XYZ file of C-alpha atoms in Angstrom:
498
model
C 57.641 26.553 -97.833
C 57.542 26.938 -93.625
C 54.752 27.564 -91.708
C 55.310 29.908 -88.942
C 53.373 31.438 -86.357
C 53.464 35.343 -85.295
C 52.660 38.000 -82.512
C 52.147 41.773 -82.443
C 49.660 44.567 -81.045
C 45.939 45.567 -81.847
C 42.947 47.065 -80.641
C 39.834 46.947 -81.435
C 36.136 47.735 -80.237
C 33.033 45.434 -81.496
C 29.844 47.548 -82.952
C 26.148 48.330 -81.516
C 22.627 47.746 -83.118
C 19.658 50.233 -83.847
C 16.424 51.105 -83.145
C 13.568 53.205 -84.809
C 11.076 55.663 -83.499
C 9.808 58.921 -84.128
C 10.220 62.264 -82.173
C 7.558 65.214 -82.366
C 9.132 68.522 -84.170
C 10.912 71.215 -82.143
C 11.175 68.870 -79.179
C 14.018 70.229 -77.125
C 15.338 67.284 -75.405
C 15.747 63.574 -76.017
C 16.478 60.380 -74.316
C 19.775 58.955 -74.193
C 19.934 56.632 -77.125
C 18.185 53.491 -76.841
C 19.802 51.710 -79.855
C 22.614 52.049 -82.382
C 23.928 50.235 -85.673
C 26.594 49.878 -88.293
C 27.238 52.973 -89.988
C 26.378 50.798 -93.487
C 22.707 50.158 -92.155
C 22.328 53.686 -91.836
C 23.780 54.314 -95.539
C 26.782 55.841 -94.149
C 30.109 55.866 -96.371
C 32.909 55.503 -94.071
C 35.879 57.803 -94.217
C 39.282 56.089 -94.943
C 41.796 55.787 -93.280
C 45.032 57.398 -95.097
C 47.685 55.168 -93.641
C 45.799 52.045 -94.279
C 44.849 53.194 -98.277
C 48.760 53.818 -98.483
C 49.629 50.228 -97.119
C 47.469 48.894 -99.655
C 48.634 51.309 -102.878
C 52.235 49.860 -101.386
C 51.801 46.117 -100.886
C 48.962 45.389 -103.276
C 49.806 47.394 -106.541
C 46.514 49.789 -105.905
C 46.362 53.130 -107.354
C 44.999 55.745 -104.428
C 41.647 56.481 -105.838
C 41.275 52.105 -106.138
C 42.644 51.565 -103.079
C 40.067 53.911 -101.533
C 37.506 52.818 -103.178
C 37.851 49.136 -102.233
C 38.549 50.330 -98.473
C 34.935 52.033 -98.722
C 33.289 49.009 -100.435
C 34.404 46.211 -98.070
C 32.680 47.878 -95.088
C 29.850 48.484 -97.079
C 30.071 44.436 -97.979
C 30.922 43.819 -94.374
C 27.683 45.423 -93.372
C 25.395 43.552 -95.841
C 27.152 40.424 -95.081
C 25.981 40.219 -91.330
C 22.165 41.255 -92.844
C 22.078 38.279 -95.742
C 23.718 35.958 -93.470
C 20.560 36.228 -90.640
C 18.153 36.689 -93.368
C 19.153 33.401 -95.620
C 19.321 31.151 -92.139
C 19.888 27.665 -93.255
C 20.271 28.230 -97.227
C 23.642 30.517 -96.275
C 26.489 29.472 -98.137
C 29.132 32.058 -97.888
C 29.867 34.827 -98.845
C 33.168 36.643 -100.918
C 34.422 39.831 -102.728
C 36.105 40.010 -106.317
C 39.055 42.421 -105.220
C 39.095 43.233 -108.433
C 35.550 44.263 -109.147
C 34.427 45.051 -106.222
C 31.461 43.126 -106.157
C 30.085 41.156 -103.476
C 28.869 37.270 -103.965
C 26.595 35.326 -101.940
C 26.477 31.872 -102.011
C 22.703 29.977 -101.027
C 22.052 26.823 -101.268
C 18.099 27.142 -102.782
C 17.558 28.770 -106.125
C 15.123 30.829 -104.315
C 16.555 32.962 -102.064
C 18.663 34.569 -104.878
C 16.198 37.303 -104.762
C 16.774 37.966 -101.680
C 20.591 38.731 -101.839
C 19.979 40.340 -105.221
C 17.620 43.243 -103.452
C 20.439 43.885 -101.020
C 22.753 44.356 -103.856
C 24.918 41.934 -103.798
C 25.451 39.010 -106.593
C 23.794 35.183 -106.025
C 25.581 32.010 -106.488
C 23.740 28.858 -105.945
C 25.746 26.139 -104.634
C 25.280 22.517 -103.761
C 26.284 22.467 -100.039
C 25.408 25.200 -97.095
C 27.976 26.630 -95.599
C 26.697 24.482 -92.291
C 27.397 21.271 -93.935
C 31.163 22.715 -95.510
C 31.907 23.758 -91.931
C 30.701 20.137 -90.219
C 32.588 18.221 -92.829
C 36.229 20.652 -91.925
C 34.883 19.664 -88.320
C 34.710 15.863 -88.672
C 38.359 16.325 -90.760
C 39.588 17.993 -87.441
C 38.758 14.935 -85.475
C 40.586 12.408 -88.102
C 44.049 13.988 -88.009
C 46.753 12.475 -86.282
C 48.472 10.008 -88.405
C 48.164 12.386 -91.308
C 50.417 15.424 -90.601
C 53.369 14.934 -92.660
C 50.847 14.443 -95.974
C 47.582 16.680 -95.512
C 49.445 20.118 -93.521
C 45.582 22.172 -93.856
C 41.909 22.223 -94.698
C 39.686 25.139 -94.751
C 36.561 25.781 -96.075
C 36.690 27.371 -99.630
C 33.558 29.650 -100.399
C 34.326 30.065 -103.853
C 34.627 26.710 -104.852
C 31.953 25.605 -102.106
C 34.028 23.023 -101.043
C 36.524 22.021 -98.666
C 39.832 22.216 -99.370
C 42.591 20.078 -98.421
C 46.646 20.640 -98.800
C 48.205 17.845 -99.719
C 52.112 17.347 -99.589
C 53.921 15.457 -102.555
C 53.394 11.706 -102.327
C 50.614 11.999 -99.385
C 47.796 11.344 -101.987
C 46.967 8.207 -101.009
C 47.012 9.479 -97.122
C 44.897 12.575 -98.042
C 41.755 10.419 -99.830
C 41.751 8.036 -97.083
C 41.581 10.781 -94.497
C 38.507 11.979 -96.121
C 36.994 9.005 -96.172
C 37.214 7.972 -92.871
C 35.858 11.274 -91.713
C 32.840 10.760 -94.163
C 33.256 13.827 -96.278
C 31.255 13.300 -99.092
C 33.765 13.041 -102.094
C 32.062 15.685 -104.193
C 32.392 18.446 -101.547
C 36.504 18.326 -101.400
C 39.037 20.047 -103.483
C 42.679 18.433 -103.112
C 45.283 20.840 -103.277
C 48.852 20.161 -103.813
C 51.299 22.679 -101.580
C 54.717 22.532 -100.189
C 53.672 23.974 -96.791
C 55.317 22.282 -93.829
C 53.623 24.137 -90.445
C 55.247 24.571 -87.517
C 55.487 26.880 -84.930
C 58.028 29.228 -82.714
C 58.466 32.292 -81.219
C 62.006 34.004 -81.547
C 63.401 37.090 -79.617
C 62.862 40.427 -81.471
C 62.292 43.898 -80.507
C 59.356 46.438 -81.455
C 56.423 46.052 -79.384
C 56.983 42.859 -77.650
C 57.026 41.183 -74.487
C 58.890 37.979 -72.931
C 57.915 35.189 -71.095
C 59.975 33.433 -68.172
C 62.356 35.999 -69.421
C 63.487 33.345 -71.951
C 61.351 33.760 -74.878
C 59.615 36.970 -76.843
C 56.151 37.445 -78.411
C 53.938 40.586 -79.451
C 51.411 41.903 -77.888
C 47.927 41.216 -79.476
C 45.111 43.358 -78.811
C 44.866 45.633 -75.645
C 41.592 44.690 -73.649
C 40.577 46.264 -70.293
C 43.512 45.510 -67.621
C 45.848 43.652 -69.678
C 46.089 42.316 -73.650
C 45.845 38.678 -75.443
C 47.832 37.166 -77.601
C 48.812 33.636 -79.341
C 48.299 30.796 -77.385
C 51.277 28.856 -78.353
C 53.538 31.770 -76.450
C 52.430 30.643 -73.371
C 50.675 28.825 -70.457
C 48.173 29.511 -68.159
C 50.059 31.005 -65.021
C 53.156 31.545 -66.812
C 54.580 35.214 -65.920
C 55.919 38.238 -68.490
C 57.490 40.879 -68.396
C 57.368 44.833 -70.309
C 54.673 44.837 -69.997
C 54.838 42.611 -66.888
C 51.823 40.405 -66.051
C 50.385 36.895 -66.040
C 48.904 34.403 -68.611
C 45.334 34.313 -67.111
C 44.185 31.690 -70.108
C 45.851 30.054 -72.663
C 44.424 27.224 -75.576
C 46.490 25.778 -77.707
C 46.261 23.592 -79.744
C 42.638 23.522 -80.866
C 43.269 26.945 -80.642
C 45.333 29.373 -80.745
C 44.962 31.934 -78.472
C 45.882 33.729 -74.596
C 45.272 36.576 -72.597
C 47.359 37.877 -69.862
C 46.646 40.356 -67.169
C 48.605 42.785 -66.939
C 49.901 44.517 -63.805
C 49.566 48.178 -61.990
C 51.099 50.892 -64.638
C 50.930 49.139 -67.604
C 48.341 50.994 -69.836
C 46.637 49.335 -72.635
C 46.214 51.272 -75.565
C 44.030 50.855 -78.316
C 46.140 50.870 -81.193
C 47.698 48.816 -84.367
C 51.816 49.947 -84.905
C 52.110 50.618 -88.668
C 56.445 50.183 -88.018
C 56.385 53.660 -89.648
C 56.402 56.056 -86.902
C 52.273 55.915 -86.572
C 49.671 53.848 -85.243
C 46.326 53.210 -86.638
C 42.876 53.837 -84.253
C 40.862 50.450 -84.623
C 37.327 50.926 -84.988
C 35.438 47.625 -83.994
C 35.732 43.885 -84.717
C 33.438 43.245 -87.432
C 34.410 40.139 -89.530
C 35.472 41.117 -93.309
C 34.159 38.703 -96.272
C 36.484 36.486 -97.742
C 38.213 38.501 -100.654
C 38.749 41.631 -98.350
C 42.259 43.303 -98.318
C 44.076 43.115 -94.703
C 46.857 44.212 -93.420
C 49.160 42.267 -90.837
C 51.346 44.024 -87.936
C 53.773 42.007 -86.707
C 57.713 42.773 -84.743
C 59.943 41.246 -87.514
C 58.725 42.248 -90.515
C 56.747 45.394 -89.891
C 53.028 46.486 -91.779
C 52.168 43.741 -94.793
C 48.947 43.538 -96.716
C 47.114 40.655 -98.255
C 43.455 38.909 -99.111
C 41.359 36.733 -96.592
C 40.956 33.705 -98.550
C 38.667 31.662 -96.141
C 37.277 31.769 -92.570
C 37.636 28.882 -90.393
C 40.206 26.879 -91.937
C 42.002 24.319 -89.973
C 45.857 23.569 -89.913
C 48.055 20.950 -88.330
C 50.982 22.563 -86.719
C 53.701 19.735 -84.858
C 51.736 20.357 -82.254
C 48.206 19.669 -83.092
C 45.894 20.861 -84.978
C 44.233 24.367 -84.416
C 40.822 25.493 -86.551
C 38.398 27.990 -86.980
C 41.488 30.378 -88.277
C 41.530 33.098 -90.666
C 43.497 31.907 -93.863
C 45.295 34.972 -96.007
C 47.869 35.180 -98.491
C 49.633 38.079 -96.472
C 53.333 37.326 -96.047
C 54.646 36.922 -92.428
C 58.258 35.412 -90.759
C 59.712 33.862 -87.445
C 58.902 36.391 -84.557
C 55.537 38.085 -86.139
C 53.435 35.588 -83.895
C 50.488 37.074 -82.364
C 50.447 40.253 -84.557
C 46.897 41.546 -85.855
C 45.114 41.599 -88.542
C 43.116 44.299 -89.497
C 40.673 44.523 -92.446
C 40.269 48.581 -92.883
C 39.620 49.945 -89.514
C 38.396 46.829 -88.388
C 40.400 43.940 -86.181
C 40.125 40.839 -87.878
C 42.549 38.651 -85.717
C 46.287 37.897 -83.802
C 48.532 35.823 -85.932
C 48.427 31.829 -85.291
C 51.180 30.527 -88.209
C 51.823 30.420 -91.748
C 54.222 29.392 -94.453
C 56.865 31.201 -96.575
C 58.200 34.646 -95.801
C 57.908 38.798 -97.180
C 60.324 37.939 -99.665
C 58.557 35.355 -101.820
C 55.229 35.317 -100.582
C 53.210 32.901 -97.839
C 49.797 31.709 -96.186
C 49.748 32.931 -92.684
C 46.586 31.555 -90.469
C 45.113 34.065 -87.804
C 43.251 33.450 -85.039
C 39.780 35.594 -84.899
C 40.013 38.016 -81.923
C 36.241 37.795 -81.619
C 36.538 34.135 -80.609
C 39.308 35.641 -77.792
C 36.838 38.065 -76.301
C 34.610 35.563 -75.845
C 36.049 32.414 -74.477
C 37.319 34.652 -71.466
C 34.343 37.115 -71.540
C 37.023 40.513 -72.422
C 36.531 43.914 -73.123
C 38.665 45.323 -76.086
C 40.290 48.695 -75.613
C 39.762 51.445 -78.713
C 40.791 54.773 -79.791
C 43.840 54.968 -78.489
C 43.113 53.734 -74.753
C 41.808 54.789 -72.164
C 38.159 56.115 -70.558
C 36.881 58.634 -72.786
C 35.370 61.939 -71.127
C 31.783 63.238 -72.044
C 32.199 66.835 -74.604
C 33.965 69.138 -73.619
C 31.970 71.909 -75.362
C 28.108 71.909 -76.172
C 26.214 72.958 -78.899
C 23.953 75.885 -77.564
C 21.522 78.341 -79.386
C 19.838 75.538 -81.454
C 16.281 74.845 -81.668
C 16.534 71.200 -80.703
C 18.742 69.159 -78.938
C 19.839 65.564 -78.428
C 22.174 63.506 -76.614
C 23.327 60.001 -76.427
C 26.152 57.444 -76.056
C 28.009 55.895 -78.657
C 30.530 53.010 -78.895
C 32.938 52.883 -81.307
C 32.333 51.921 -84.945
C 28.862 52.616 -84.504
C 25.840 54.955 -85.577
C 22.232 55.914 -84.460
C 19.945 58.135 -86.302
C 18.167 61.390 -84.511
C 15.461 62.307 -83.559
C 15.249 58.177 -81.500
C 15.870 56.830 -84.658
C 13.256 58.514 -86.536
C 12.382 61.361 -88.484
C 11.189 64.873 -88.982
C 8.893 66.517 -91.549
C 10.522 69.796 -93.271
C 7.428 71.923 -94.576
C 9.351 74.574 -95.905
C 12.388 75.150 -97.274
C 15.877 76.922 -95.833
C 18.741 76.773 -93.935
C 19.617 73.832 -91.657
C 21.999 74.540 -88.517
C 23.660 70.860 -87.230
C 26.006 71.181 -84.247
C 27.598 67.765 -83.008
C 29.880 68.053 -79.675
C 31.602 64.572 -79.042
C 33.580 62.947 -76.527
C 37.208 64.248 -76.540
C 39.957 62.130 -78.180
C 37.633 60.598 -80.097
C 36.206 60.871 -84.137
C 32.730 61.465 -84.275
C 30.764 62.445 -87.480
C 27.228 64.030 -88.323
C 25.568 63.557 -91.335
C 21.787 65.172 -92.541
C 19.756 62.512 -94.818
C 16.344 62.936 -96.761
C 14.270 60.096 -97.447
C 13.637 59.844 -100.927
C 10.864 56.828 -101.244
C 11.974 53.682 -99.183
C 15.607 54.991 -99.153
C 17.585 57.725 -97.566
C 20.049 60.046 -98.911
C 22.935 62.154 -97.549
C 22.817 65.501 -98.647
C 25.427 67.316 -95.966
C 27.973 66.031 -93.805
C 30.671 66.980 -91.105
C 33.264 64.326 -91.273
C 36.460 65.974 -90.400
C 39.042 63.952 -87.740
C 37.642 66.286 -84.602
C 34.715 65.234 -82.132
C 33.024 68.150 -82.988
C 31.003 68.985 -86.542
C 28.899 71.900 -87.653
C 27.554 73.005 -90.726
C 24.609 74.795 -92.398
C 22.320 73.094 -95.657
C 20.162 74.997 -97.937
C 17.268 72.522 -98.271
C 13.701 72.141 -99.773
C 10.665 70.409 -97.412
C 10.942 66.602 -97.081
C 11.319 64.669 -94.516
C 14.758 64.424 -92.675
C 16.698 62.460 -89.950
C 20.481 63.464 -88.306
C 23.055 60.819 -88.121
C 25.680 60.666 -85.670
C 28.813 58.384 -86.405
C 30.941 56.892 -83.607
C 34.131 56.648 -85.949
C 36.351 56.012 -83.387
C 36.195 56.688 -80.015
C 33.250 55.884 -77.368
C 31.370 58.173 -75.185
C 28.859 61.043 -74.931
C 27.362 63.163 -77.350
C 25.274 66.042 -77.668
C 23.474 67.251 -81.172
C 21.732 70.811 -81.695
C 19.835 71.149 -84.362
C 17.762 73.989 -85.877
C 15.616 73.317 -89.082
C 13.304 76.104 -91.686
């Protein structure tokens, strides 16, 4: 197969974190918030997105109901991911989802803190090597590369094998060993791989949402950020000049990496959106990294909306070039003029396309380069939502016995009353009111604490900024969620309890 690289558009906006603290009953004001965090750490299910579950019925054989459910899990996973990955510190080693299951593994490297991803419900592997020492081996591989190109054409780090995995071409056995062991990779922590990939990269002329360079080559816009958008680093250097949308290439890396931003000049508006190449685009959320195992999807201006599985993070490849690491390593298809296009794991930007083998009509590896690592090598904004500054409400909740406000950024939650609670002597009717920032997707959701744990036991989740709704309820104790789904800006909650 051929290796490729890619470009097209995506937006995305990275999530908060949250803070506890109780608020006396029947209060009638509160402080703007002083914390948020992921909608999972709150217990929230996230909606679905329709377009994205029908990519994934399409491309990856799902019924609708599986597809939805797997959508729901991996930002569930996502969530407990980040938590197990601070909490296991130096025993981390990885972490993955069986598509097929829906389960999600975590690999540590002492017998002993199984326990520990076991109460966060997720499934313990122990392993021989931390995920540390995998990623410092791929590293000292990255430094011992340049006489080995035409035999060993990747590496990446392989969670599920807890090894390191390196592609080796037909007759470059010999060439692949002795690269390992002059980078002193232990032998027992590398898996050999024979493949057929030979990486290389371009950029050819195509139409959909693209942009050229020197106005003699073409490559898609990545994702939007605040006054102009980045993209793949191979499409152009630093200073280098484009055109619809016109700007400059402000940075550019590559190789090593693989990425570029370019500012973008007076009336060219970023927006914060993903083209499907189906008449719609899809609202990104936030940036949060998916688990290895997650479905994707991949946007890019020659072949349109593809889906596939992340099958390791970091992974290094050696294009003609160079070599570039720390990519995103998939099994979604991809051809000659997708460079740059993004990757998107549910509502949630993943990366911009780097290269790959193969094409959509037998199958590939495509490598993308993680937009988080963009952001912040040239300290950017991403734009959400659809682009844009969004406005405070444009209606209030009045006539309720309480009332909060806040500020919200997209793809994240905070719990009211200050991230605390209220006690419910009585029982009857709740009254929830949510007014949120226009253009955006704001949700509300009521919860009871039953023991440690908290339940939802009403919602408003339609695709408005605004929710209401009444619950019949019993005494307990009781806190109001409010759900940036996508969008950023103001809120204001009323509330009226028995």
């Amino acid at each position: 197969m051929t290796r490729h690289t890619w470009r097209a558009a995506v937006t995305a906006c990275a999530a908060g974190a949250l803070l506890a603290g109780p608020l006396a009953v029947g209060s009638t004001a509160a402080p703007s918030d002083t914390g948020s965090t992921s909608p999972q750490e709150l217990g929230i299910q996230q909606k679905v997105d329709p377009a994205i579950q029908k990519a994934l019925e399409r491309d990856l054989g799902l019924s609708p109901s599986a597809a939805a459910k797997r959508l729901t899990f991996q930002a569930d996973a996502a969530g407990k991911q980040r938590v197990l990955k601070a909490r296991l510190g130096s025993t981390f080693a990885g972490a993955w989802i069986d598509p097929t299951k829906n389960v999600l593994y975590v690999g540590v490297a002492d017998g002993a803190a199984a326990s520990t991803v076991q109460a966060a419900g997720a499934q313990a592997v122990v392993v021989d090597h931390t995920l540390a020492d995998l990623e410092q081996w791929q590293a000292s591989l990255d430094a011992t590369t340049a006489e080995t190109a035409a035999a060993v054409p990747s590496w990446y780090v392989d969670v599920t094998t807890n090894s390191v995995v390196v592609s080796v071409r037909a007759g470059g056995e010999t060439a692949a060993r002795q690269l390992v062991e002059r980078a002193g990779v232990p032998a027992d922590s590398v898996t050999f791989q024979p493949t057929t990939e030979a990486p290389r990269t371009f950029i050819d002329i195509v139409g959909g949402n693209a942009y050229t360079i020197g106005g003699t080559s073409r490559c898609s816009v990545g994702f939007s950020v605040t006054g102009g958008f980045v993209s793949a680093g191979h499409c152009g250097r630093t200073g280098a000049t484009t055109a619809t949308p016109t700007g400059t290439f402000r940075g550019s890396s590559f190789p090593g990496n693989d990425y570029s931003w370019i500012g973008a000049a007076a009336g060219n508006t970023p927006i914060g959106a993903v083209n499907q190449y189906n008449g719609s685009r899809v609202s990104v959320a936030g940036s949060t990294d998916a688990a290895v195992g997650a479905s994707v999807c991949r946007s890019g201006s020659t072949t349109g909306w593809h889906c596939g599985t992340i099958q390791s993070r970091g992974a290094s490849v050696t294009y003609a070039e160079g070599t570039v690491s720390g990519l995103i390593r998939t099994n979604v298809c991809a051809e000659p003029g997708d460079s740059g296009g993004s990757l998107i794991a549910g509502n949630q930007a993943q990366g911009v396309t780097s290269g790959g083998s193969g094409n959509c009509s037998s199958g590939g590896t495509t490598y993308f380069q993680p937009v988080n690592e963009i952001l912040s090598a040239y300290g950017l904004t991403l734009t959400t939502g659809g682009g844009g500054t969004t406005p405070p409400p444009t209606t209030s909740c009045t006539g309720y016995a309480a009332s909060y406000q806040g500020s919200l950024s997209s793809g994240s939650a905070v719990a009211q009353p200050s991230g605390g609670s209220v006690s419910v002597t009585r029982s009857g009717t709740f009254r929830l009111c949510l007014a949120g920032p226009s253009s955006a997707d704001f949700d509300l959701y009521l919860q009871k604490r039953s023991g440690t744990a908290w339940s939802t036991v009403a919602r408003g989740t339609t695709s408005s900024p605004n929710e209401a709704f009444t619950y019949s309820g019993t005494a307990g104790t009781y806190r109001y969620v409010v759900d940036a789904y996508s969008g950023s800006g103001a809120y204001v909650l009323g509330v009226t309890i028995p």
